[in-house]
Short mmCIF file of C-alpha atoms in Angstrom, two decimals:
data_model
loop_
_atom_site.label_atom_id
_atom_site.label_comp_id
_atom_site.label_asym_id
_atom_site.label_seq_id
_atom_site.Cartn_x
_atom_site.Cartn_y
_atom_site.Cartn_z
CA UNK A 1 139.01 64.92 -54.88
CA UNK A 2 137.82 65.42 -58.51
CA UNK A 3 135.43 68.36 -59.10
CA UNK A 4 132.42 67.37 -60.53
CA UNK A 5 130.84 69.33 -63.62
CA UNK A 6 127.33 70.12 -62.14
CA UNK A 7 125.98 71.42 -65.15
CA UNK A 8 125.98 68.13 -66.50
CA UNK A 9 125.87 65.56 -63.78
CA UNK A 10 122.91 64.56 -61.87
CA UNK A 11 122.67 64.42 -58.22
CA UNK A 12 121.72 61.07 -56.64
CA UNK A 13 119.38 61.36 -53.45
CA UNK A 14 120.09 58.60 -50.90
CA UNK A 15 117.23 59.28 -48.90
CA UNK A 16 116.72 55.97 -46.39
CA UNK A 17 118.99 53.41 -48.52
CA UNK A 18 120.82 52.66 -45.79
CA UNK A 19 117.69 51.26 -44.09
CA UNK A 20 116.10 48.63 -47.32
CA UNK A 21 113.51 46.58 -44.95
CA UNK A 22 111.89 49.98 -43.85
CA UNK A 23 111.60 52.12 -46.89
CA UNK A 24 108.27 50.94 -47.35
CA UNK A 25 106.91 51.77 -43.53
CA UNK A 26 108.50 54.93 -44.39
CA UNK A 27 106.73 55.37 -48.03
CA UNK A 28 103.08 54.48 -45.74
CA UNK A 29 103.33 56.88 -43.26
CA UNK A 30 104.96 59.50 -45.10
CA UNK A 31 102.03 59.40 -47.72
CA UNK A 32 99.47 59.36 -44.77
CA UNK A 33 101.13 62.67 -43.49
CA UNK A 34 101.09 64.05 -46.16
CA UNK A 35 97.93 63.48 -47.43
CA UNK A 36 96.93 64.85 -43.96
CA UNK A 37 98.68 68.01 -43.97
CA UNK A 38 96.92 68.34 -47.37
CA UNK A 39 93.66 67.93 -46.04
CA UNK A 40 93.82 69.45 -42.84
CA UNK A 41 95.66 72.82 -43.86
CA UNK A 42 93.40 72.88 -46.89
CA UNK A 43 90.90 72.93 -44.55
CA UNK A 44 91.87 75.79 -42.41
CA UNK A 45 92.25 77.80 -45.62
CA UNK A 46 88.71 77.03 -46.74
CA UNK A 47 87.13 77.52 -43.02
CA UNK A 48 88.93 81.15 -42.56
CA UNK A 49 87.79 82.37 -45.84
CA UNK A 50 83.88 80.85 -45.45
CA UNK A 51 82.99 81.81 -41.83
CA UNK A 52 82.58 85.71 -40.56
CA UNK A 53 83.73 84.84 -37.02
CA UNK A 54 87.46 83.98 -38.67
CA UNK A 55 87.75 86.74 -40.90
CA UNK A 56 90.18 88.48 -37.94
CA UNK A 57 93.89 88.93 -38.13
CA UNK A 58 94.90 85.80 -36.27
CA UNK A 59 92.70 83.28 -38.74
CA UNK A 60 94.39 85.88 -41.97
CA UNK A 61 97.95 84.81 -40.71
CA UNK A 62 97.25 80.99 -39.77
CA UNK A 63 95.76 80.78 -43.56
CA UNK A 64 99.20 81.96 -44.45
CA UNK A 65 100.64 79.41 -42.21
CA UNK A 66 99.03 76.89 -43.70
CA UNK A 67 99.87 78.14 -47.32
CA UNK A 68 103.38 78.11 -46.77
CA UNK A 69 103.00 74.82 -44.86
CA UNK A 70 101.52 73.30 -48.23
CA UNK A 71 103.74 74.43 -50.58
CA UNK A 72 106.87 73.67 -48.55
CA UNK A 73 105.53 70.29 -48.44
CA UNK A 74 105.13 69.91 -51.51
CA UNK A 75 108.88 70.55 -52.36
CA UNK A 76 109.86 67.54 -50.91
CA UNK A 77 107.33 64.79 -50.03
CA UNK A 78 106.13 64.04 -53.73
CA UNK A 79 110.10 63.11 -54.86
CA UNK A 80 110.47 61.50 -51.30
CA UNK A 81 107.58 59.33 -51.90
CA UNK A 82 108.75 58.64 -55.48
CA UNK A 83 112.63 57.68 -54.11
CA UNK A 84 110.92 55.50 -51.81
CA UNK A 85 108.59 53.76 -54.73
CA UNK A 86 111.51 53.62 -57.38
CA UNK A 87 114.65 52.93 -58.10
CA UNK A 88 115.60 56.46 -59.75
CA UNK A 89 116.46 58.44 -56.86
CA UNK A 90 118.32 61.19 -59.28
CA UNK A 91 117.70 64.71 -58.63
CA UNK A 92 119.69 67.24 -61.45
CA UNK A 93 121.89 70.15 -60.66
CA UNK A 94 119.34 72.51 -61.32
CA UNK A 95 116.78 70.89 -59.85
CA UNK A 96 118.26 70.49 -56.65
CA UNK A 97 119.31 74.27 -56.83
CA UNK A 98 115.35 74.82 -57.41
CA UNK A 99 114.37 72.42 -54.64
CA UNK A 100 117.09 74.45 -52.44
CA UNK A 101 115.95 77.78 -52.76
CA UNK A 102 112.01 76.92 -53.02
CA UNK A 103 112.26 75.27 -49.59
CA UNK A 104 115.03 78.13 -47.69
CA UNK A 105 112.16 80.67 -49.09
CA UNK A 106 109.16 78.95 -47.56
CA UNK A 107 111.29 78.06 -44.22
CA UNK A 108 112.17 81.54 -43.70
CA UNK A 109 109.35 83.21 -44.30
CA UNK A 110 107.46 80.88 -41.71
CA UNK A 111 110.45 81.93 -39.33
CA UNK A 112 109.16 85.32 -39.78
CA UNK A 113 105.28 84.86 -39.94
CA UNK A 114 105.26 83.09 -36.64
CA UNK A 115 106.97 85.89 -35.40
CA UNK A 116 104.15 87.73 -36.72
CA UNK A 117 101.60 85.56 -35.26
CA UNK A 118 103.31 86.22 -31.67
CA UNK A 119 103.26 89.83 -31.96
CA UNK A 120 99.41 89.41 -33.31
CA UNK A 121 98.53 87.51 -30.11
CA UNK A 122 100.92 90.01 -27.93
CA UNK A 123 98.54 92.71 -29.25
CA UNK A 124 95.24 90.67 -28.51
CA UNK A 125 96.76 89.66 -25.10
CA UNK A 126 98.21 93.00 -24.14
CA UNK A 127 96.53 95.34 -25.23
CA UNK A 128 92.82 94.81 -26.07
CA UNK A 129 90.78 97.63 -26.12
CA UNK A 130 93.55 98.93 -28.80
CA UNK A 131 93.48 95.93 -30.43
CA UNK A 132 91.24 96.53 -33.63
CA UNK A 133 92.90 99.39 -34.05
CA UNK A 134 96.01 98.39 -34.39
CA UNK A 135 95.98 95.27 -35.96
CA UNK A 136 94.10 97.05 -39.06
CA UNK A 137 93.40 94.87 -42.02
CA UNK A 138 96.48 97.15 -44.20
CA UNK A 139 98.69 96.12 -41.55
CA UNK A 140 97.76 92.66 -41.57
CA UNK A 141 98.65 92.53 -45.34
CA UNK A 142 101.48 94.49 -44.92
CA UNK A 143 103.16 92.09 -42.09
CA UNK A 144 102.31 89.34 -44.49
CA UNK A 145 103.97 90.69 -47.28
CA UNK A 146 107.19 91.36 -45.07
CA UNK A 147 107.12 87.42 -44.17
CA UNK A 148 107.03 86.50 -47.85
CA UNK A 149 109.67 88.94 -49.08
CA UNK A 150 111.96 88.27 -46.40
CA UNK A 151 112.04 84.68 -46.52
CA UNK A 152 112.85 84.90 -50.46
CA UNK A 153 115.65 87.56 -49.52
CA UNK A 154 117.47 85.35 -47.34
CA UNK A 155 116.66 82.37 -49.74
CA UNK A 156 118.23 84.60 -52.56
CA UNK A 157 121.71 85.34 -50.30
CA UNK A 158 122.29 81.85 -49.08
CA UNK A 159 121.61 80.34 -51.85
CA UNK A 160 123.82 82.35 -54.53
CA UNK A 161 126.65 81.54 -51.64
CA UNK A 162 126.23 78.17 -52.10
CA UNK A 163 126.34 78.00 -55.49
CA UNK A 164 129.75 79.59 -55.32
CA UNK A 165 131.06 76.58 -53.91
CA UNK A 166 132.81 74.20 -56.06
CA UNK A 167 131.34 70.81 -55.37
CA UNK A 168 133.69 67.71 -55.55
CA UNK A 169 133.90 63.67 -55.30
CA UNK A 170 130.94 61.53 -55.46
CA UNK A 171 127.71 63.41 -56.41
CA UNK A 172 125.97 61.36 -53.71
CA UNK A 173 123.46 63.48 -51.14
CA UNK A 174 122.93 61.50 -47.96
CA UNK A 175 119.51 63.29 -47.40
CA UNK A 176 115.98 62.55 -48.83
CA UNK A 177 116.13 66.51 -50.34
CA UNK A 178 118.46 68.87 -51.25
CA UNK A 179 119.10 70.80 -48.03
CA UNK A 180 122.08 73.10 -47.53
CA UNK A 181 124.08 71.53 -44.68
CA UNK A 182 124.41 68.02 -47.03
CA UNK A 183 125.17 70.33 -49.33
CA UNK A 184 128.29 71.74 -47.95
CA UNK A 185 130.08 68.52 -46.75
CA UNK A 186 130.40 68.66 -50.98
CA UNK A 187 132.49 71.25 -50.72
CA UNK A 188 135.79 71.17 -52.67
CA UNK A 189 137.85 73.65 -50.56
CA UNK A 190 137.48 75.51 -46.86
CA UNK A 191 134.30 76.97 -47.02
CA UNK A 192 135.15 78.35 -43.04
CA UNK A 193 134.46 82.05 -44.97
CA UNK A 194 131.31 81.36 -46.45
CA UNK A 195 129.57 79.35 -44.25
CA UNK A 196 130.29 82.33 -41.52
CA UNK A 197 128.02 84.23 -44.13
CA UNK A 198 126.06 81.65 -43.97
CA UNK A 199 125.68 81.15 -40.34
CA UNK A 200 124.98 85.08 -39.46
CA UNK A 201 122.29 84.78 -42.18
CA UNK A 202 120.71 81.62 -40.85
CA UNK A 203 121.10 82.69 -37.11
CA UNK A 204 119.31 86.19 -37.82
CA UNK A 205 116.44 84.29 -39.59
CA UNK A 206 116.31 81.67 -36.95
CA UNK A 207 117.81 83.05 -33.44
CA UNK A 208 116.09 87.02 -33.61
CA UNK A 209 112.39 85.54 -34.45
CA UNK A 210 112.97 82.90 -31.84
CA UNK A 211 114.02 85.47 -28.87
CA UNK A 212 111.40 87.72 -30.34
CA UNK A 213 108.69 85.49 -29.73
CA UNK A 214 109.97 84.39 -26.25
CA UNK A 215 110.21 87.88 -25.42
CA UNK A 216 106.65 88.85 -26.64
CA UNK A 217 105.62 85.77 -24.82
CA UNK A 218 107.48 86.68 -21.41
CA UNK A 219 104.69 89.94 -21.82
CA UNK A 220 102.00 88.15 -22.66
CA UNK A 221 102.34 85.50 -19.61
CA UNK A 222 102.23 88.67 -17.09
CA UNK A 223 99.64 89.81 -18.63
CA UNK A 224 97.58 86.78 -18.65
CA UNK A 225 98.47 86.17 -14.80
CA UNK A 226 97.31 89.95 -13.97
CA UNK A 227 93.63 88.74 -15.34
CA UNK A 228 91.27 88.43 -12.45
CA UNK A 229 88.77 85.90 -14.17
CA UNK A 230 89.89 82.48 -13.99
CA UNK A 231 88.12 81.38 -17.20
CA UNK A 232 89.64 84.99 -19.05
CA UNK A 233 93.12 83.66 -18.01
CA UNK A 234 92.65 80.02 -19.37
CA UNK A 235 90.75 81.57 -22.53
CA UNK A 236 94.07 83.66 -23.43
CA UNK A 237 96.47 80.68 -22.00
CA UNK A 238 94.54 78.46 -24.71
CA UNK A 239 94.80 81.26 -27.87
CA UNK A 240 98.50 81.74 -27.39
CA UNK A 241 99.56 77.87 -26.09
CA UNK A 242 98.53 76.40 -30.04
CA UNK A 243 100.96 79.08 -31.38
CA UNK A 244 103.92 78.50 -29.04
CA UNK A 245 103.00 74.83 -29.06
CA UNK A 246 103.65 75.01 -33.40
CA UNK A 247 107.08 78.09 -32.61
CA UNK A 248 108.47 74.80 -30.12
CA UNK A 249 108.02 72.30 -32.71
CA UNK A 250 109.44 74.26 -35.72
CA UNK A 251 112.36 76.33 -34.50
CA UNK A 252 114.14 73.33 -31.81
CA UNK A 253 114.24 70.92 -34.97
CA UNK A 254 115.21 73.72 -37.83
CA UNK A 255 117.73 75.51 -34.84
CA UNK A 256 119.19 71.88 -34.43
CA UNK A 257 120.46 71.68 -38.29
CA UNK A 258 120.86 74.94 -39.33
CA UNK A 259 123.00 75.84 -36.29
CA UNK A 260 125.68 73.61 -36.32
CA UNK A 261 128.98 73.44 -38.05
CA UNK A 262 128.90 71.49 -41.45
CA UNK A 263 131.81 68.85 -39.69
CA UNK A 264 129.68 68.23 -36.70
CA UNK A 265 126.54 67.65 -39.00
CA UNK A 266 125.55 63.82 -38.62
CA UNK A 267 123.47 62.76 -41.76
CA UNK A 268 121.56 59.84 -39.92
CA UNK A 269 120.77 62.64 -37.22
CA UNK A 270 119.85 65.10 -39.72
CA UNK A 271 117.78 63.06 -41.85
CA UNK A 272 115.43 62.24 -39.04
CA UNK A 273 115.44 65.97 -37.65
CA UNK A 274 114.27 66.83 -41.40
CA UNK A 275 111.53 64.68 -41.28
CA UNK A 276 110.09 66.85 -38.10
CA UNK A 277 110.31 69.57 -39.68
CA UNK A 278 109.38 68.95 -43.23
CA UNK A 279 106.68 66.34 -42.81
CA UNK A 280 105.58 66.63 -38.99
CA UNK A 281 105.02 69.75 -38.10
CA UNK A 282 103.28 70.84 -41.39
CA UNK A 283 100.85 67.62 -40.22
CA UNK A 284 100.67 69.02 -37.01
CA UNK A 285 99.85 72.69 -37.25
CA UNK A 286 96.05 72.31 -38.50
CA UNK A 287 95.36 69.62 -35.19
CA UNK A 288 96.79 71.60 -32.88
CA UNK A 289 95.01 75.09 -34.19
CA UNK A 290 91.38 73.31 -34.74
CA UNK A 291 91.54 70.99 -31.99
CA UNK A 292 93.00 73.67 -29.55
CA UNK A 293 90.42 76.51 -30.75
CA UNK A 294 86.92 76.98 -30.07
CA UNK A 295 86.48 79.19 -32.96
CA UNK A 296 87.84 76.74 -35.49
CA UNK A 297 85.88 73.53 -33.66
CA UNK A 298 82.83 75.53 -34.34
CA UNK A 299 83.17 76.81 -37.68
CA UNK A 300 84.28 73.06 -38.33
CA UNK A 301 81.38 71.72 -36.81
CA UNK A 302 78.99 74.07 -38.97
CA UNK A 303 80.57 72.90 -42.44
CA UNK A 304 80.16 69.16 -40.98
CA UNK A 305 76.64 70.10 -40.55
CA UNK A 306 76.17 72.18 -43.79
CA UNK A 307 77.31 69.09 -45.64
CA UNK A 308 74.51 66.40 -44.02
CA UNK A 309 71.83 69.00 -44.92
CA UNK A 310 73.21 69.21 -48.39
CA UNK A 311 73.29 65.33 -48.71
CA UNK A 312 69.74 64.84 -47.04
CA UNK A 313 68.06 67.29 -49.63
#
């Protein structure tokens, strides 16, 4: 196959070509999730920040959550929706090297943060009467600022190995983004080496949070189950099930295409699996943490409130 010169070329993004009559379902619904992850993780930010009763660790990390949730969105959706609307569905080199390590960044640092968020609710769970003191608000910042660095450090690594790789043939990406396993089936030569590199880097960013969380979780579920009061057991059971509910959804979908070899990667598959995690759990995460959470219902119900009284006067 010829090598292409990516320094000069453009990248063409096939996105859901292959599927004409439905591209414009697909441009609806997309926009409506979007526009819903917008407004509902928006929301969350604004509701943690205005109310006392959520200025605590767990509402500090879930506004993080929900930062990370918007800008990863935002990475991809507004050129989906604009691939979908158009006929120019070119992407250039560096902008799809951009769009590459933008969205690796933001996916691993939420692979970290919710492993933060389980350890938070271990130490709620677990260990209560030491919980203030150990979940102290330099901590808190601290944790958060290990989330963020990390997830740009292993952005950083896999994405300078990629760009190692010549690409060659058609400069055609069977994907609605620029994500690394579409990517690789580029690749001029055996890249057998390099995506080993690869694979240790994504299984330690994907595989050690996930067994991490089960573990803190295998705690916290004998710890719930030694709690005499009914209504204490289903009060903890509800405060840890939104968080594993939103760890399910994220890691089976990114563990599915990250953790497979590049030859075994089906595009159609992979496409669909992207859309989960790219578009429907970011829509998901502020539902299942307001709807799931007294505190948040409350607060919620206050602004609602706050806002008639406003609009009567």
């Amino acid at each position: 196959m010829r090598q292409f010169n990516t320094s000069s070329q453009d990248f063409i993004l096939l996105g859901f070509s292959d599927w004409p009559h439905l591209e414009l379902l697909f441009f609806v619904v997309i926009l409506i999730f979007y526009l819903s992850t917008l407004v509902g993780n928006t929301a969350i930010i604004v509701l943690s920040h205005l109310f006392p009763q959520l200025h605590t660790p767990m509402y500090f990390f879930l506004c993080h959550l929900s930062f990370l949730d918007l800008c990863y969105t935002t990475s991809i959706v507004p050129q989906l929706l604009v691939n979908l609307h158009g006929s120019d569905r070119t992407i250039t080199y560096g902008g799809c090297v951009t769009q590459l390590f933008i969205t690796l960044a933001l996916g691993s640092a939420e692979c970290v943060l919710l492993v933060v968020m389980a350890l938070d609710r271990y130490a709620a769970v677990c260990q209560p009467l030491q919980y203030t003191t150990i979940m102290q608000p330099w901590l808190c910042l601290l944790l958060a600022t290990i989330s963020w660095f990390g997830g740009f450090v292993n952005s950083v690594a896999q994405t300078g190995l990629m760009m190692t790789i010549p690409l060659c043939g058609l400069h055609y990406l069977d994907h609605f983004f620029c994500e690394m396993p579409v990517l690789l089936k580029l690749a001029c030569k055996d890249t057998e080496q390099t995506e080993a590199k690869m694979f240790v880097a994504r299984a330690i960013i994907l595989v050690l949070p996930a067994s991490l969380i089960l573990g803190s979780y295998v705690y916290i579920v004998q710890a719930v189950l030694n709690i005499k009061s009914a209504a204490g057991q289903r009060k903890a059971f509800e405060t840890c099930g939104s968080h594993l509910m939103v760890v399910s959804l994220f890691y089976g979908s990114a563990i599915y295409t990250y953790l497979q070899p590049t030859h075994r990667y089906s595009t159609s598959h992979g496409k669909f699996a992207a859309l989960f995690y790219t578009i429907m759990t970011p829509m998901l995460n502020p539902l299942i943490y307001t709807l799931r959470n007294k505190d948040m219902k409350a607060a919620l119900r206050k602004m609602i409130k706050r806002d008639r009284k406003t609009k009567i006067r």
